[in-house]
Short mmCIF file of C-alpha atoms in Angstrom, two decimals:
data_model
loop_
_atom_site.label_atom_id
_atom_site.label_comp_id
_atom_site.label_asym_id
_atom_site.label_seq_id
_atom_site.Cartn_x
_atom_site.Cartn_y
_atom_site.Cartn_z
CA MET M 714 4.30 -0.58 -17.80
CA THR M 715 7.20 -1.60 -15.52
CA SER M 716 10.69 -2.44 -16.77
CA ARG M 717 10.22 -6.06 -15.73
CA MET M 718 7.05 -6.40 -17.83
CA LEU M 719 8.86 -4.77 -20.81
CA LYS M 720 11.67 -7.33 -20.51
CA LYS M 721 9.13 -10.18 -20.42
CA SER M 722 7.35 -8.83 -23.51
CA ALA M 723 10.63 -8.56 -25.39
CA SER M 724 11.47 -12.15 -24.40
CA PHE M 725 8.09 -13.37 -25.67
CA LEU M 726 8.57 -11.66 -29.05
CA LYS M 727 12.09 -13.03 -29.42
CA VAL M 728 11.04 -16.63 -28.73
CA LYS M 729 8.04 -16.28 -31.04
CA ALA M 730 10.21 -14.92 -33.87
CA GLU M 731 12.76 -17.74 -33.49
CA ALA M 732 9.96 -20.32 -33.59
CA LYS M 733 8.55 -18.79 -36.78
CA VAL M 734 11.97 -18.84 -38.45
CA GLU M 735 12.44 -22.49 -37.51
CA LEU M 736 9.05 -23.43 -38.96
CA ASN M 737 9.79 -21.58 -42.22
CA GLN M 738 13.18 -23.21 -42.53
CA SER M 739 11.79 -26.66 -41.87
CA GLU M 740 9.02 -26.18 -44.44
CA SER M 741 11.45 -24.97 -47.10
CA SER M 742 13.71 -27.96 -46.52
CA LEU M 743 10.97 -30.54 -47.13
CA THR M 744 10.78 -32.48 -50.36
CA PRO M 745 7.74 -31.25 -52.35
CA GLY M 746 4.74 -33.45 -51.75
CA LEU M 747 6.31 -35.05 -48.68
CA ASP M 748 3.68 -35.86 -46.02
CA LEU M 749 5.05 -35.71 -42.46
CA SER M 750 1.86 -36.54 -40.63
CA LEU M 751 2.07 -39.16 -37.89
CA SER M 752 0.09 -41.73 -39.91
CA SER M 753 2.30 -41.14 -42.92
CA CYS M 754 5.46 -41.62 -40.91
CA LEU M 755 4.13 -44.88 -39.48
CA ASN M 756 2.39 -46.46 -42.48
CA LYS M 757 3.90 -45.12 -45.71
CA PRO M 758 7.34 -45.66 -47.20
CA LEU M 759 9.24 -42.44 -47.62
CA PRO M 760 11.49 -41.49 -50.53
CA SER M 761 14.52 -40.79 -48.38
CA THR M 762 15.27 -41.77 -44.79
CA LEU M 763 17.81 -38.96 -44.51
CA THR M 764 15.30 -36.39 -45.78
CA LEU M 765 12.68 -37.60 -43.31
CA THR M 766 15.10 -37.54 -40.39
CA SER M 767 16.29 -34.02 -41.18
CA ALA M 768 12.76 -32.72 -41.70
CA CYS M 769 11.42 -34.39 -38.56
CA LEU M 770 14.29 -32.99 -36.50
CA SER M 771 13.70 -29.52 -37.90
CA HIS M 772 9.97 -29.70 -37.14
CA SER M 773 10.68 -31.05 -33.66
CA ARG M 774 12.98 -28.16 -32.93
CA ALA M 775 10.42 -25.63 -34.15
CA LEU M 776 7.71 -27.34 -32.12
CA GLY M 777 9.95 -27.19 -29.07
CA MET M 778 10.44 -23.46 -29.59
CA LEU M 779 6.67 -22.96 -29.76
CA ILE M 780 6.17 -24.96 -26.56
CA LEU M 781 8.84 -22.84 -24.86
CA PHE M 782 7.11 -19.68 -26.06
CA LEU M 783 3.77 -20.82 -24.63
CA ALA M 784 5.40 -21.82 -21.33
CA VAL M 785 7.08 -18.41 -20.97
CA LEU M 786 3.81 -16.68 -21.87
CA VAL M 787 1.83 -18.61 -19.24
CA GLY M 788 4.55 -18.14 -16.64
CA GLY M 789 4.63 -14.39 -17.30
CA ALA M 790 0.88 -14.13 -16.91
CA LEU M 791 0.97 -16.02 -13.61
CA SER M 792 3.84 -13.86 -12.40
CA HIS M 793 1.93 -10.71 -13.35
CA ASP M 794 -1.13 -11.92 -11.41
CA SER M 795 1.08 -12.73 -8.44
CA ASP M 796 2.64 -9.26 -8.57
CA ALA M 797 -0.80 -7.67 -8.70
CA LEU M 798 -1.93 -9.63 -5.67
CA GLY M 799 1.25 -8.77 -3.81
CA ALA M 800 0.77 -5.07 -4.58
CA GLN M 801 -2.54 -4.90 -2.74
CA GLU M 802 -2.52 -2.59 0.20
CA THR M 803 -2.59 -4.12 3.66
CA PRO M 804 -4.25 -2.35 6.59
CA PRO M 805 -1.76 -0.44 8.77
CA ALA M 806 -0.84 -1.81 12.18
CA VAL M 807 -2.50 0.70 14.51
CA ASP M 808 -1.85 0.82 18.22
CA PRO M 809 -5.04 0.06 20.21
CA SER M 810 -4.54 3.32 22.10
CA TYR M 811 -4.53 5.37 18.89
CA ARG M 812 -7.20 8.09 18.97
CA LEU M 813 -8.90 8.77 15.67
CA GLY M 814 -9.19 12.06 13.86
CA ALA M 815 -10.70 13.62 10.76
CA GLU M 816 -9.96 11.83 7.45
CA ASP M 817 -9.11 8.50 9.10
CA VAL M 818 -10.78 5.57 7.32
CA LEU M 819 -12.48 2.68 9.16
CA MET M 820 -13.83 -0.69 8.05
CA ILE M 821 -16.91 -1.63 10.07
CA SER M 822 -18.58 -5.01 9.70
CA VAL M 823 -21.52 -6.66 11.42
CA TRP M 824 -21.42 -10.44 11.29
CA LYS M 825 -24.00 -12.03 8.97
CA ASP M 826 -25.20 -8.66 7.69
CA GLU M 827 -23.55 -7.51 4.46
CA GLN M 828 -25.61 -4.31 4.36
CA LEU M 829 -23.96 -3.25 7.61
CA THR M 830 -20.44 -3.94 6.38
CA ARG M 831 -18.84 -0.87 4.88
CA GLU M 832 -15.91 1.53 4.86
CA VAL M 833 -16.49 4.92 6.49
CA VAL M 834 -14.45 8.14 6.61
CA VAL M 835 -14.29 10.39 9.64
CA ARG M 836 -15.59 13.78 8.54
CA PRO M 837 -13.91 17.11 9.41
CA ASP M 838 -16.44 17.53 12.25
CA GLY M 839 -15.07 14.33 13.83
CA VAL M 840 -18.07 12.04 13.18
CA PHE M 841 -19.12 9.43 10.62
CA SER M 842 -22.52 8.12 9.60
CA PHE M 843 -23.61 4.49 9.90
CA PRO M 844 -26.92 2.79 9.01
CA LEU M 845 -29.53 2.46 11.78
CA VAL M 846 -27.49 4.42 14.34
CA GLY M 847 -26.88 7.67 12.45
CA ASP M 848 -23.87 9.85 13.36
CA VAL M 849 -21.14 8.37 15.52
CA GLN M 850 -18.50 10.47 17.29
CA ALA M 851 -15.05 9.21 16.26
CA GLU M 852 -12.57 12.01 16.91
CA ASP M 853 -10.38 11.49 19.97
CA ARG M 854 -11.80 7.98 20.53
CA THR M 855 -10.15 4.58 20.18
CA VAL M 856 -11.34 1.80 17.89
CA GLU M 857 -12.58 -0.22 20.88
CA GLU M 858 -14.60 2.70 22.20
CA ILE M 859 -16.30 3.08 18.83
CA ARG M 860 -16.97 -0.67 18.59
CA ALA M 861 -18.59 -0.73 22.03
CA ASP M 862 -20.72 2.31 21.13
CA LEU M 863 -21.92 0.64 17.91
CA VAL M 864 -22.79 -2.60 19.72
CA LYS M 865 -24.84 -0.69 22.30
CA ARG M 866 -26.76 1.30 19.69
CA LEU M 867 -27.33 -1.60 17.29
CA THR M 868 -28.78 -3.79 20.05
CA LYS M 869 -32.06 -1.92 19.57
CA TYR M 870 -32.37 -3.42 16.08
CA ILE M 871 -30.19 -6.58 16.10
CA PRO M 872 -30.02 -9.09 18.98
CA ASN M 873 -26.45 -9.57 20.21
CA PRO M 874 -24.72 -7.85 17.25
CA ASN M 875 -21.16 -9.02 16.53
CA VAL M 876 -19.35 -5.86 15.41
CA SER M 877 -15.74 -5.44 14.31
CA VAL M 878 -13.98 -2.13 13.66
CA ALA M 879 -10.56 -1.70 12.05
CA VAL M 880 -8.53 1.29 10.88
CA THR M 881 -7.65 0.87 7.18
CA LYS M 882 -6.00 4.26 6.59
CA VAL M 883 -4.42 6.70 9.02
CA LEU M 884 -4.75 10.13 7.39
CA SER M 885 -5.40 12.47 10.30
CA TYR M 886 -2.08 12.45 12.14
CA LYS M 887 -0.34 15.37 10.46
CA VAL M 888 2.32 17.65 11.92
CA TYR M 889 4.02 20.67 10.42
CA VAL M 890 7.66 21.72 10.54
CA VAL M 891 8.42 25.26 9.35
CA GLY M 892 11.34 27.67 9.40
CA ARG M 893 15.04 26.94 9.05
CA VAL M 894 14.95 23.23 8.30
CA ASN M 895 16.04 21.50 5.10
CA LYS M 896 12.59 20.17 4.16
CA PRO M 897 9.84 22.29 5.73
CA GLY M 898 6.24 21.27 5.20
CA GLU M 899 3.36 19.04 6.23
CA TYR M 900 4.11 15.48 7.34
CA LEU M 901 1.55 12.70 7.39
CA ILE M 902 2.71 10.20 10.03
CA GLY M 903 1.24 6.82 10.86
CA HIS M 904 2.66 6.67 14.39
CA TYR M 905 3.17 8.94 17.37
CA THR M 906 6.17 11.21 16.86
CA ASP M 907 8.21 13.43 19.16
CA VAL M 908 9.91 16.75 18.35
CA LEU M 909 13.30 15.23 17.52
CA GLN M 910 11.71 12.74 15.14
CA ALA M 911 9.76 15.51 13.41
CA LEU M 912 12.95 17.54 12.93
CA SER M 913 14.63 14.47 11.50
CA LEU M 914 11.77 14.00 9.00
CA ALA M 915 12.30 17.62 7.96
CA GLY M 916 15.94 16.91 7.14
CA GLY M 917 17.40 18.54 10.24
CA LEU M 918 18.29 22.16 10.96
CA THR M 919 20.03 24.49 8.54
CA PRO M 920 23.40 26.02 9.59
CA PHE M 921 21.80 29.35 10.59
CA ALA M 922 18.91 27.93 12.65
CA ALA M 923 18.50 29.14 16.24
CA GLU M 924 18.60 25.62 17.70
CA ASN M 925 17.77 26.69 21.25
CA ASN M 926 14.77 28.82 20.31
CA ILE M 927 12.54 26.17 18.70
CA LYS M 928 8.86 26.18 19.66
CA VAL M 929 5.95 23.77 19.33
CA ILE M 930 2.61 25.51 18.77
CA ARG M 931 -0.53 23.55 19.63
CA ARG M 932 -4.15 24.60 19.20
CA THR M 933 -6.63 22.98 21.58
CA LYS M 934 -10.29 23.95 21.54
CA GLY M 935 -9.50 27.35 20.10
CA GLN M 936 -6.69 28.04 22.57
CA GLN M 937 -3.01 28.10 21.58
CA GLN M 938 -0.25 26.60 23.68
CA VAL M 939 3.47 27.10 23.13
CA PHE M 940 6.09 24.55 24.24
CA PRO M 941 9.78 25.62 24.10
CA PHE M 942 12.35 23.18 22.75
CA ARG M 943 16.09 23.74 23.17
CA TYR M 944 17.62 21.42 20.58
CA GLY M 945 21.19 22.05 21.73
CA ASP M 946 20.38 20.97 25.29
CA VAL M 947 18.47 17.86 24.23
CA ARG M 948 21.27 16.90 21.84
CA LYS M 949 23.63 16.95 24.83
CA GLY M 950 21.23 14.79 26.88
CA HIS M 951 19.88 17.60 29.08
CA ASP M 952 16.21 18.40 29.82
CA LEU M 953 14.91 15.48 27.77
CA GLU M 954 11.37 16.14 28.98
CA GLN M 955 11.25 18.90 26.34
CA ASN M 956 11.10 16.20 23.66
CA ILE M 957 7.31 15.88 23.90
CA LEU M 958 5.06 13.70 21.78
CA LEU M 959 3.40 15.77 19.10
CA GLN M 960 -0.35 15.83 18.63
CA ARG M 961 -2.09 16.03 15.27
CA GLY M 962 -1.94 19.56 13.94
CA ASP M 963 1.11 20.61 16.02
CA VAL M 964 3.46 23.11 14.34
CA VAL M 965 7.19 22.97 15.04
CA THR M 966 8.77 26.36 14.30
CA VAL M 967 12.51 26.76 13.82
CA PRO M 968 13.63 30.43 13.68
#
């Protein structure tokens, strides 16, 4: 439970307790046998005008406290519902040129066909399964390329299918920073990142890092490539072409 909800609960209990005290006090102050119903107040003579006024005022105050308690309770419930709605995740803004990878999550919907509207996950082999069409290659393809492929393959079963594809979670774009940095490890990034940005995410270099001997290791189709990165030169504005965009799975090593 959040601190805000705890404060609201404490406020509810306090108001409720005050209302109960007021009701008890008003009841104890009444003359025995005194009827304070609306019909009695309108139609029957009362033994003491002062007693009636005091009792009615006391009851009115207690009633007001109860009404306040109910209002706070309802307002808290509405606020809680609003917070819950506001906490719902929104799909990430993905660049149309973004190329998908394993673990990315897609929402695919076919207009007027609920059975063909579902969320799919790109498997480690780079494909996902979809009804009627079977396996669909997703790795290294854009959302538009996948949508066009689905439309073409669904046309065999549905005339003029209206298909929409959206990325709901970006989970495949991971890079790794290891060696003499302040926070080495794996970084899940929702946007394209260059070497300098990756080093910044890792908290920068430690004092004993060899800043001009940094390397980016990339594995492509079983082959490894190594890209040198001289941090000292780039920091001075020289050879900026070294600051390449990282691909998913790239490892930045800082000796």
